[in-house]
Amino acid sequence: MTQTQSTCPYCGVGCGVIIESTGPQITGVRGDPTHPANFGRLCTKGSTLHLTAASPVTLQTRLLTPQHRPQRGDKPQPIAWEAALDTAAQKFADTIARHGPDAVGFYVSGQLLTEDYYVFNKLAKGLVGTNNIDTNSRLCMSSAVAGYKTTLGADAPPTCYDDVQHAQCLFIVGSNTAWAHPILFRRIEDAKAANPGMKIIVADPRRTETAGLADLFLPIQPGSDVMLFHGMLHLMLWEGWVDSAYIAAHTTGFDALKAVVRDCTPARVAEVCGISEADLATAARWFAGVGNHPGAGAATAARQPTLSLYCQGLNQSTSGTAKNAALINLHLATGQIGRPGAGPFSLTGQPNAMGGREVGGLANLLSAHRDLANPQHRAEVAALWGVPEVPGTPGKTAVEMFQAAADGEIRALWIACTNPAQSLPDQATVRRALERAEFVVVQEAFATTATAQYADLLLPATTWGEKTGTVTNSERRISRVRPAVPAPGDTRHDWAIAVQFAHRLEARLRPGRPTLFPYATGDGEAERGAEAVWNEHRETTRGRDLDITGLSWALLDAQGPQQWPFPAGTADKTDADADPSAPPRPLGKARLYEDGVFPTPDGRARFAANAWQPVAEPRQARYPFSLTTGRLRDQWHGMSRTGTLGRLFGHVAEPSVQMHPQDMARRQLAEGDLVHVTSARGAIVVPVQGSTDVGLSQAFIAMHWGSEYLSGQSSTGTPLAGVNALTTPAFCPTSKQPELKHTAVKILKAELPWRLLAMAWLPADSALAAREALAALMPALPFASCVPFSNNAPLAGPQRERHGVLLRAAGHEPAPDALIERIEALLGLDTRDTLRYADRRRGQRRALRLERQGGDSLLAGMLLAGDTRAEVWLKTLLQEELPAQGYGRLLLVPGAQAPSGAQAVQSRGKPVCSCLNVTDAAITAHLAQCHGTDADRLAQLQGALRCGTQCGSCVPELKRMVRATGPLAPATPQAPAAALSI
């Protein structure tokens, strides 16, 4: 077995992993105990990475050879690499010759490596001569970028993960850290346990798992963040909690901000935000750092440090830049920056959104945090690249790019490592853009994304476990990504594909001139080529705020991940407390602005005086609900990788929209009813789920449910496109980040009386292919969802895991027999020994397949059409692998109850701990026997069932269940007889 140090490809925490491999196959993964981001911990997603790289998954879902479609709508056909790249170069060159360089666009990804990003940026801006290159990081972090630059002068998070241990107050806003950044949340839990006096404030419209750890929860209304921050500052000014000395010495613009916040009185803030004035005052006091010392005054020395953690709740908004800046205002006003435990800390959504920002991989940026609008910056980059100039015309950002393609302005699109047909808002426009574009290239590792269906040319890329290069995490830490196995099939590295395309394109655009891309891409040269790209990127940072000229590829390999800035000479420094006899060790800079000097022309930070603005689409009579979106614990983005594992659907098995039970009652909706969720742009059909975590007149749908898993057909025959059919393309005017976090919708019961449920266990090497084939049938029905499932065997016993597929559908009338028969065939229900029942007049149909396993007969697959009420016991019988012998044809009996006299069928419940397959039912049953404090009962629970003792991702939910259950009541002493007679 070979072990390879690398980095997790999921969120921006940037966890180190050790990949175990044998020959060409990845066989295991574990956390790297030496990596400073995670010290060996991994979440549910990270700890299952090796399963996503298993051979059956790769063979069923990966794009392994170049493919092209001779005509739109055709099935893609294999094509040789040379022919594929020649075709792409010719198409792009022709488009540029006929319509100019701005007729093409590149849309790339925060999941690319820094080297990939750098080459694409140089390709677009240096060779093609267009700034039409943007990234899905525009949907993720562009408001954070703009907020930092507006206030602090540069896109540089000033804090680090260690600050969690030093903070006395954590202000978590717009982030469900427990699910979106689980390993960082483990640090928060540890810090709270070590320092119970630490105050944690969570502000969020939804009571998330993160809120369960809060000392103060602020259930603010969607979009009211700026008002909240201004209200806190209003109180800080009134009470004298600001740091006047810091403001005078290190900032500008405070008087203008004071004029804005003057009207943000506690009463007005309480009305707009939907919180109490008392809670607002508590939040302001704790944030200012005087909460535990009422008599200490506001002297800087007496302040307790406050760290803010924030993510998409602030970023994905038409006021995204204002929200980020208003939060940073609080830090500047109270001097809560530049010291341990204090400062604003944006949590990066993707593994390398930071690296993309470093190389200028956005339409308004250039390499090393240079601004496209700055002529001097353009000249510097042009000189570094050896081109006459870099175009000054602003490029199209993500939403603008696809609108331009829909309008016919952009005619050729190159899409790499991202899935805009799932992730961008206003899917009707996005799909019109993909259909209207004359030539679409999709460079991708997975063939199963919605966007791949629109590609004229599909180029197979390497992915996690196969790539080489670097990524940068949320705390500015650069880590190496290393290949553990050879690239499968004909896949190539993303940067190498871009280089090989660029060589062909420059032969057409600038023939006879030296190449701009002198990087080796041949067999066995990937490491050398990637290092050459990185070295060129490193040189662009010289003298910039993110200077890494003191770093080298060899140093990263030898000394491990490093934080920037890391200018020349840094590697020669030593810790003051280090052993003088020890060799020097490299030191990146953990915290910024400790001297109070900022990267602005005058060295001062700038307050941003932005008034609060409401959401782009306020609730109204026609659309009376505020729909928010967010992450699930065990899923990642569009699920092209996590969606290959049925076990990751155990925690949340199927799509739903969450509503408050009172809102459901008013609309006469029951749990599981299908509803139309409709916005001004589109509609979806989805089951409804009651949840008191959601506020009144609010609703929540997970961001992951694209048309690959949730679809159907509108009344006009248009396929339904998942959750982002609803979301608005309105964006922040500064950051251009769309308001994915809020959409006004109406929710009405869907009258779809005919129902279908089909599910089956399938062989590991065909289950995902069957799911893809079933998903292709979904647009033939008014509602359909199709997901994998598993028996959720403990992670330590993968040989026991089974793989299944579940299709749920509904319609106005029974589906055609041919469609039902196709579903049965895909689920292995077309065998002669399948039990069947059909009543065509009533639209009723059943098919159930049994299999022998040892001495038992088990239900291996079923289809219920028309009357699906038996799901309540048959689904449990199948999924829990309970013995089914003795049922025989009783399995065909209609109705919701198991046949009279049959053995009891009881579900084990929903998995909470994915690693060990511990369910909510088992946890609840055991908690009924636990005594003592919350901490005592949690320890008893974990000691008995071991839940939460592996990756720890379920610990927040366990704590919530502990709190909800309450301690076992002490025995009531028997009263005296005389007392009983009274």
XYZ file of C-alpha atoms in Angstrom, residues 22 35 52 100 172 206 350 482 486 511 563 597 691 705 711 750 822 904 912 929 940 966:
22
model
C -2.684 -0.010 -4.205
C -1.793 19.303 8.553
C -16.087 8.161 -4.530
C -14.126 39.708 -31.809
C -21.220 33.632 13.574
C -33.038 29.576 10.384
C -14.824 26.080 -2.063
C -0.575 15.311 -4.968
C -2.363 7.537 -12.424
C 1.400 32.594 -35.779
C 0.407 30.926 4.983
C -1.252 49.703 8.915
C -39.857 22.306 10.720
C -31.180 19.640 -5.532
C -37.215 17.273 -11.843
C -49.973 20.128 -5.998
C -38.872 0.786 -18.541
C -43.957 -6.385 12.922
C -27.609 10.494 12.411
C -32.051 6.142 30.212
C -23.148 8.327 28.241
C -33.923 16.486 28.760
